[in-house]
mmCIF file with all atom_site columns, C-alpha atoms in Angstrom:
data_model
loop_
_atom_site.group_PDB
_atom_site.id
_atom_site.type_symbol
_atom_site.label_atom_id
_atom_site.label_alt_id
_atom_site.label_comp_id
_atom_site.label_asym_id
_atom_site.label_entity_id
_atom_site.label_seq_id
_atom_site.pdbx_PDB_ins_code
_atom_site.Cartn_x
_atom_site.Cartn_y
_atom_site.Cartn_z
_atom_site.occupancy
_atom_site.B_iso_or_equiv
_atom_site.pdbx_formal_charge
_atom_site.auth_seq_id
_atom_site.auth_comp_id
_atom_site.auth_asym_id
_atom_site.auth_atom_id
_atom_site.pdbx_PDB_model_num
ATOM 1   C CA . UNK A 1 1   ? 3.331   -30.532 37.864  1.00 50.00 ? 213 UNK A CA 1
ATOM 2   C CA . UNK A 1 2   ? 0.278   -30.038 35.732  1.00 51.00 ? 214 UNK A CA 1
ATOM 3   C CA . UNK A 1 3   ? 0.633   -26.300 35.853  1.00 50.00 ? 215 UNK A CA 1
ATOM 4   C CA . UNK A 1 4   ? 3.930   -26.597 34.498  1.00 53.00 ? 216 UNK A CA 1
ATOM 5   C CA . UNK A 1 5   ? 2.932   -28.382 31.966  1.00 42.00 ? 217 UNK A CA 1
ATOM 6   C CA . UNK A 1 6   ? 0.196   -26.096 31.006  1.00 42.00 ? 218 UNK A CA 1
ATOM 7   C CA . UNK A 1 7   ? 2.863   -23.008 30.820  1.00 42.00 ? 219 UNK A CA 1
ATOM 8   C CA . UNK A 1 8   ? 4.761   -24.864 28.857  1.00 43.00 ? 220 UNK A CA 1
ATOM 9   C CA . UNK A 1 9   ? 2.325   -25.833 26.447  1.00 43.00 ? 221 UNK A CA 1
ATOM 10  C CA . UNK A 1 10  ? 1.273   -21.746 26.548  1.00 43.00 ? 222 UNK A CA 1
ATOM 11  C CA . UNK A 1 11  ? 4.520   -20.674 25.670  1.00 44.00 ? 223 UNK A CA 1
ATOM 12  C CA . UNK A 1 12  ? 4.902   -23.105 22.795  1.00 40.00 ? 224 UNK A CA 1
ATOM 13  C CA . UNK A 1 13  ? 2.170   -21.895 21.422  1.00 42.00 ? 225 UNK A CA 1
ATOM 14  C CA . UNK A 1 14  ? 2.778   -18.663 21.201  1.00 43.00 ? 226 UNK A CA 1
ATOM 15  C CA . UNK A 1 15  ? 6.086   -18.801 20.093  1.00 38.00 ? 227 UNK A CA 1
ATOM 16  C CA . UNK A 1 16  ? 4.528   -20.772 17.187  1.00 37.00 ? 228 UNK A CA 1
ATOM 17  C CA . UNK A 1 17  ? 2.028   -18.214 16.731  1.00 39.00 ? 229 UNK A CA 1
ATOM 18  C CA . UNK A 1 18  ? 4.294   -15.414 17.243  1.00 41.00 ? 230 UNK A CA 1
ATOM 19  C CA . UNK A 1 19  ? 6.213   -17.560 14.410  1.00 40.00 ? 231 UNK A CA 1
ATOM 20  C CA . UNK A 1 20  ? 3.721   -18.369 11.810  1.00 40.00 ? 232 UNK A CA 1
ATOM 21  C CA . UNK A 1 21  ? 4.076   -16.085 8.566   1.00 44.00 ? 233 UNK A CA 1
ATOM 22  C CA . UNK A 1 22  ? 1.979   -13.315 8.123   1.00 45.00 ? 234 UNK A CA 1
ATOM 23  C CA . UNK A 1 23  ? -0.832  -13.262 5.377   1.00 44.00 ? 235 UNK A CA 1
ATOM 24  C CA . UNK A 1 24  ? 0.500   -10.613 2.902   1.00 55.00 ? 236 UNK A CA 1
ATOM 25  C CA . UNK A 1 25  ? -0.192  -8.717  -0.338  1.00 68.00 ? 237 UNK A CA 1
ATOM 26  C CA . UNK A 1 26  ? 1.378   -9.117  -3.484  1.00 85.00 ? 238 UNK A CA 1
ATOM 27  C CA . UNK A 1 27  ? 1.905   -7.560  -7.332  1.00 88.00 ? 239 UNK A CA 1
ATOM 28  C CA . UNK A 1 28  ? -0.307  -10.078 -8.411  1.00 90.00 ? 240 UNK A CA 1
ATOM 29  C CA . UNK A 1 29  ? -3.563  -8.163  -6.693  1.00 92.00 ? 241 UNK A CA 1
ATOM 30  C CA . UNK A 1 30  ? -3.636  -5.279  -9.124  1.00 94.00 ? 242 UNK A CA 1
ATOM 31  C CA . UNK A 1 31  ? -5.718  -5.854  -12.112 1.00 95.00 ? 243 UNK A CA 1
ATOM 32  C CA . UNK A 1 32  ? -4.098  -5.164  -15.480 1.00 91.00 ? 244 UNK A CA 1
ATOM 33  C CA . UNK A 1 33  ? -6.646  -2.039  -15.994 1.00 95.00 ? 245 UNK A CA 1
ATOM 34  C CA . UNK A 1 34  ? -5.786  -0.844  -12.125 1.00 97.00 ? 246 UNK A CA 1
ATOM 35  C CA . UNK A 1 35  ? -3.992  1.552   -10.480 1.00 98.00 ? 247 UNK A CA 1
ATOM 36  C CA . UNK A 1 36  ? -3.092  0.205   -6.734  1.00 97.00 ? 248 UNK A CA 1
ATOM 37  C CA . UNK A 1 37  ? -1.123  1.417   -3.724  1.00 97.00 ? 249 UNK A CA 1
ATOM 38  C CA . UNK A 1 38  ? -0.021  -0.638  -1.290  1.00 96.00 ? 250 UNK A CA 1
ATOM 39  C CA . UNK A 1 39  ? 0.873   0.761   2.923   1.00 95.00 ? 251 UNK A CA 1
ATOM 40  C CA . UNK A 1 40  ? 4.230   -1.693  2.605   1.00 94.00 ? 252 UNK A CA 1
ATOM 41  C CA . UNK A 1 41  ? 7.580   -1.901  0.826   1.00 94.00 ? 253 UNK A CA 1
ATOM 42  C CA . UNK A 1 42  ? 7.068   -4.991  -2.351  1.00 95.00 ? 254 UNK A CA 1
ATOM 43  C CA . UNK A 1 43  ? 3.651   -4.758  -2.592  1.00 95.00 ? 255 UNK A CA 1
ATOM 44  C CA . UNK A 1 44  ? 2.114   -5.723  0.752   1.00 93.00 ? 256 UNK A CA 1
ATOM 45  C CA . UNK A 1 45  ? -0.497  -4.851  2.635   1.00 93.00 ? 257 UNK A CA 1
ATOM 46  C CA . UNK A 1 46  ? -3.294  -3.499  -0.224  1.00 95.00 ? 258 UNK A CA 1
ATOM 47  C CA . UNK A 1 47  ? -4.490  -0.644  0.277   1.00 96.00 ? 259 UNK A CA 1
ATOM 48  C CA . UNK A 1 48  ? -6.537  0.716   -2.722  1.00 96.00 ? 260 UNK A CA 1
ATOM 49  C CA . UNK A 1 49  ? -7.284  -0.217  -6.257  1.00 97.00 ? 261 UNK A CA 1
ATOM 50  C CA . UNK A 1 50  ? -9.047  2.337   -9.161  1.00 97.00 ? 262 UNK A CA 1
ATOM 51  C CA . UNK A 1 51  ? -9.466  2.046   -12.579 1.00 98.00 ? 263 UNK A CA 1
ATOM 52  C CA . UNK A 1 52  ? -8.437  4.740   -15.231 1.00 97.00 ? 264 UNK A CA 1
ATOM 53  C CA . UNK A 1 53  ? -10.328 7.780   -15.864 1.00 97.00 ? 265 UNK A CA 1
ATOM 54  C CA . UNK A 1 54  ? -11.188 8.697   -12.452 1.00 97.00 ? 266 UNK A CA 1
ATOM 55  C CA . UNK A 1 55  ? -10.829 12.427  -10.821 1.00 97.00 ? 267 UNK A CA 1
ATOM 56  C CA . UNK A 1 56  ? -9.602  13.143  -7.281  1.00 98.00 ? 268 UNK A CA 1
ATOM 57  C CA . UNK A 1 57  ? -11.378 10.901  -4.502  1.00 98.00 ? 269 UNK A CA 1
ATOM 58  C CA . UNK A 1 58  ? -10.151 10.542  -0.933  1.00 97.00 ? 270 UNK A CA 1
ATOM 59  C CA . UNK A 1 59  ? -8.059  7.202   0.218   1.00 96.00 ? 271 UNK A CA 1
ATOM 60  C CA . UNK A 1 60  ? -10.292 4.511   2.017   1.00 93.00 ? 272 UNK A CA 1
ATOM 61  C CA . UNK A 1 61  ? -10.578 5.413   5.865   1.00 91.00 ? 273 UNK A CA 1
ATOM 62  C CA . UNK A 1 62  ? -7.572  4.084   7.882   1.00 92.00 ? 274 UNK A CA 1
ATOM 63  C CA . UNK A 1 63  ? -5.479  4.355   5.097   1.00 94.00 ? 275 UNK A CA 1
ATOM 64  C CA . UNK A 1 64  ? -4.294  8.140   4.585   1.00 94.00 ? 276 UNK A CA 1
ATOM 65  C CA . UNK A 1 65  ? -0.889  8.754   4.444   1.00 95.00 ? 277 UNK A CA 1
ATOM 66  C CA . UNK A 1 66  ? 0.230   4.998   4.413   1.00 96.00 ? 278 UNK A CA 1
ATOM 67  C CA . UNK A 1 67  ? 1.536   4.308   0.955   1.00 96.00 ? 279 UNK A CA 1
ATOM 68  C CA . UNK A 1 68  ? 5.245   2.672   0.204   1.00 96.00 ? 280 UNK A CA 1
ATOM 69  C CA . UNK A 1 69  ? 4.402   0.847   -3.052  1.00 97.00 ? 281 UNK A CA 1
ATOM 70  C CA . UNK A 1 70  ? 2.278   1.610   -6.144  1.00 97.00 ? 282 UNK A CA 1
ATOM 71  C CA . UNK A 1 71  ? 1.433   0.010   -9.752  1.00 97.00 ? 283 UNK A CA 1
ATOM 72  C CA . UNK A 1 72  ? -0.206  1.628   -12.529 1.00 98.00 ? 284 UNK A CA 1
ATOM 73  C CA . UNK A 1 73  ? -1.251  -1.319  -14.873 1.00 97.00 ? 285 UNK A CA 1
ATOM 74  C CA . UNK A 1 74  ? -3.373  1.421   -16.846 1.00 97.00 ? 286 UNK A CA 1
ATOM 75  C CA . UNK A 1 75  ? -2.546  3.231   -20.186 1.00 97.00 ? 287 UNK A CA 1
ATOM 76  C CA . UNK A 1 76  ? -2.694  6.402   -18.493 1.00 97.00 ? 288 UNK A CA 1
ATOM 77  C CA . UNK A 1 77  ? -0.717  8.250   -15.591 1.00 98.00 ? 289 UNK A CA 1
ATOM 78  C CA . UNK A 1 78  ? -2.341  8.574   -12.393 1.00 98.00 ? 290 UNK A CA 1
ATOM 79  C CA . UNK A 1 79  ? -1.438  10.527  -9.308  1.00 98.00 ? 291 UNK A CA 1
ATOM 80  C CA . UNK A 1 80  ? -1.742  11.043  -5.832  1.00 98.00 ? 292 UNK A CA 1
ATOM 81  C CA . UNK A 1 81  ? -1.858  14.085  -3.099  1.00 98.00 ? 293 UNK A CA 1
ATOM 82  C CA . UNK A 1 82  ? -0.711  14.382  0.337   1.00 96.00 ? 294 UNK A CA 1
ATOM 83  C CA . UNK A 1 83  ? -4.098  15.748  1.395   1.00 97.00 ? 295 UNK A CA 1
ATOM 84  C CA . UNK A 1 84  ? -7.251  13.848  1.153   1.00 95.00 ? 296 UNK A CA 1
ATOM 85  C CA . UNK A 1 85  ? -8.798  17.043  -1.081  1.00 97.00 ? 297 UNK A CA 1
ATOM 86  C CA . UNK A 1 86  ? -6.232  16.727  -4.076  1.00 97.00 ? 298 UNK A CA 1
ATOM 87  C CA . UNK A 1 87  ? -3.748  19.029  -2.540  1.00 98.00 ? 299 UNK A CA 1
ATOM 88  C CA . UNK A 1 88  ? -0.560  19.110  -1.276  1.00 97.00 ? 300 UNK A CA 1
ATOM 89  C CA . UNK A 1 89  ? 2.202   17.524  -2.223  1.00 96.00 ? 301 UNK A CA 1
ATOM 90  C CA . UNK A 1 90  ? 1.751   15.089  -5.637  1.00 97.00 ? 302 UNK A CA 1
ATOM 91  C CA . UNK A 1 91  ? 3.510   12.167  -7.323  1.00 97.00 ? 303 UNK A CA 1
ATOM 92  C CA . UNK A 1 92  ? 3.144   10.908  -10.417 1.00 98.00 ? 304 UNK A CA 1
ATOM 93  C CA . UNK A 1 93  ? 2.180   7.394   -10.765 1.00 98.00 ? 305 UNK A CA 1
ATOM 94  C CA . UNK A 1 94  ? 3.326   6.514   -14.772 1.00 98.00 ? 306 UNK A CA 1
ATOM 95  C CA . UNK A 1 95  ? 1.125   4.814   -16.967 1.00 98.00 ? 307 UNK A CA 1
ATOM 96  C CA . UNK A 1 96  ? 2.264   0.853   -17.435 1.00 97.00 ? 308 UNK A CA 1
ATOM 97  C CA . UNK A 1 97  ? 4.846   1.028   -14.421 1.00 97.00 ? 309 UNK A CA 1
ATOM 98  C CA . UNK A 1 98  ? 5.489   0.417   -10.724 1.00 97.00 ? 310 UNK A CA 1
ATOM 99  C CA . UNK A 1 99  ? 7.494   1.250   -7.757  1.00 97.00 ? 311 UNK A CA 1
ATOM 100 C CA . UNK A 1 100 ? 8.144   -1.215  -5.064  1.00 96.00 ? 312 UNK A CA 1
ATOM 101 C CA . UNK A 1 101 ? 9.847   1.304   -2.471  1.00 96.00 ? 313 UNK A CA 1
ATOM 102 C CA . UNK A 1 102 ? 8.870   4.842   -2.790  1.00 96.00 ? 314 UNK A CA 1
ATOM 103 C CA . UNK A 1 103 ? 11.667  7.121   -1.647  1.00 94.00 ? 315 UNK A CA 1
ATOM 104 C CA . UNK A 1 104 ? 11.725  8.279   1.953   1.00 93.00 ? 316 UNK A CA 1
ATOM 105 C CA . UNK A 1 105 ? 10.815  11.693  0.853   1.00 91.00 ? 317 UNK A CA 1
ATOM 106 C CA . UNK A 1 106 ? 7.392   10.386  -0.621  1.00 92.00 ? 318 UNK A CA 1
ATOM 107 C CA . UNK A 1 107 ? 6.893   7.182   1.804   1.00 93.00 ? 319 UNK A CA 1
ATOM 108 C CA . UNK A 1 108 ? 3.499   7.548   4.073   1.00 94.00 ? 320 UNK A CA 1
ATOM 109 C CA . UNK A 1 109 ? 2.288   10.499  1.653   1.00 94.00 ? 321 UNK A CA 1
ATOM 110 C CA . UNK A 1 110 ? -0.740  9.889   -0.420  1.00 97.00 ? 322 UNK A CA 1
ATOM 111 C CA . UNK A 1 111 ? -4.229  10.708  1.227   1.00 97.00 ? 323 UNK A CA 1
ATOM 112 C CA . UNK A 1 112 ? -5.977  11.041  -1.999  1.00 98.00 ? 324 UNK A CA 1
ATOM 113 C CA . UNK A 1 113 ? -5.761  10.044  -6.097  1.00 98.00 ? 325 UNK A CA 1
ATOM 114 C CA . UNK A 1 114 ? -6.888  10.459  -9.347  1.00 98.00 ? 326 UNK A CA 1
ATOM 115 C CA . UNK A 1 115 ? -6.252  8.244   -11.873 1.00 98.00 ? 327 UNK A CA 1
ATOM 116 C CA . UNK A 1 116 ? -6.670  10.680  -14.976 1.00 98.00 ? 328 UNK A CA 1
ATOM 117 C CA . UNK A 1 117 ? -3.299  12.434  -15.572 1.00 98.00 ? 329 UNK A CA 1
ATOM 118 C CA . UNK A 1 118 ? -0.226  13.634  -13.955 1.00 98.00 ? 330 UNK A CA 1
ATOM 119 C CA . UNK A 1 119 ? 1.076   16.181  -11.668 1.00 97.00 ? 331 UNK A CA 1
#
């Protein structure tokens, strides 16, 4: 009987766990001088922020290739590359605007950034 009871209790607990909501990111964690990329669709998941001005540097390790949303709170356009060197592939990040769901074609594609211009 008791090691029913201790399934039981096991299983409720992770189906409450397994239920619980997930800690997530949000808009709200890019500074209004920042440029930020996120690894998920609507802003979750935080994956680097960088102030204006900056040249090319390489994404934070474990975090290459993984971007699906961006904000540019900044007065100036920013970009990012599909290779960690400032090559490949580029997308324009605009100056005072955002994107919550990057198209397929440029989902999972930014390994490094610079925050002083456009493509």
């Amino acid at each position: 009987m008791n090691s029913r009871l201790l399934v039981a209790g096991a299983m409720l607990i992770g189906t409450v766990a397994a239920t619980a909501p997930m800690a997530t990111a949000s808009f709200s964690q890019c500074a209004s001088s920042k440029v930020c990329l996120w690894g998920n669709n609507d802003y979750d998941w935080l994956l680097t922020s960088r102030s204006a001005g900056g040249g090319v540097a390489a994404m934070p390790s474990g975090t290459l290739n993984r971007m699906d949303s961006w904000a540019n709170r900044t007065t100036t356009d920013a970009r990012g590359y599909d290779n960690d060197n400032g090559t490949g592939d580029c997308q324009t990040f605009t100056r005072g605007s955002s994107n919550s769901n990057v198209s397929v074609w440029n989902s999972d594609e930014v390994s490094s950034t610079a925050t002083n211009g456009k493509c």
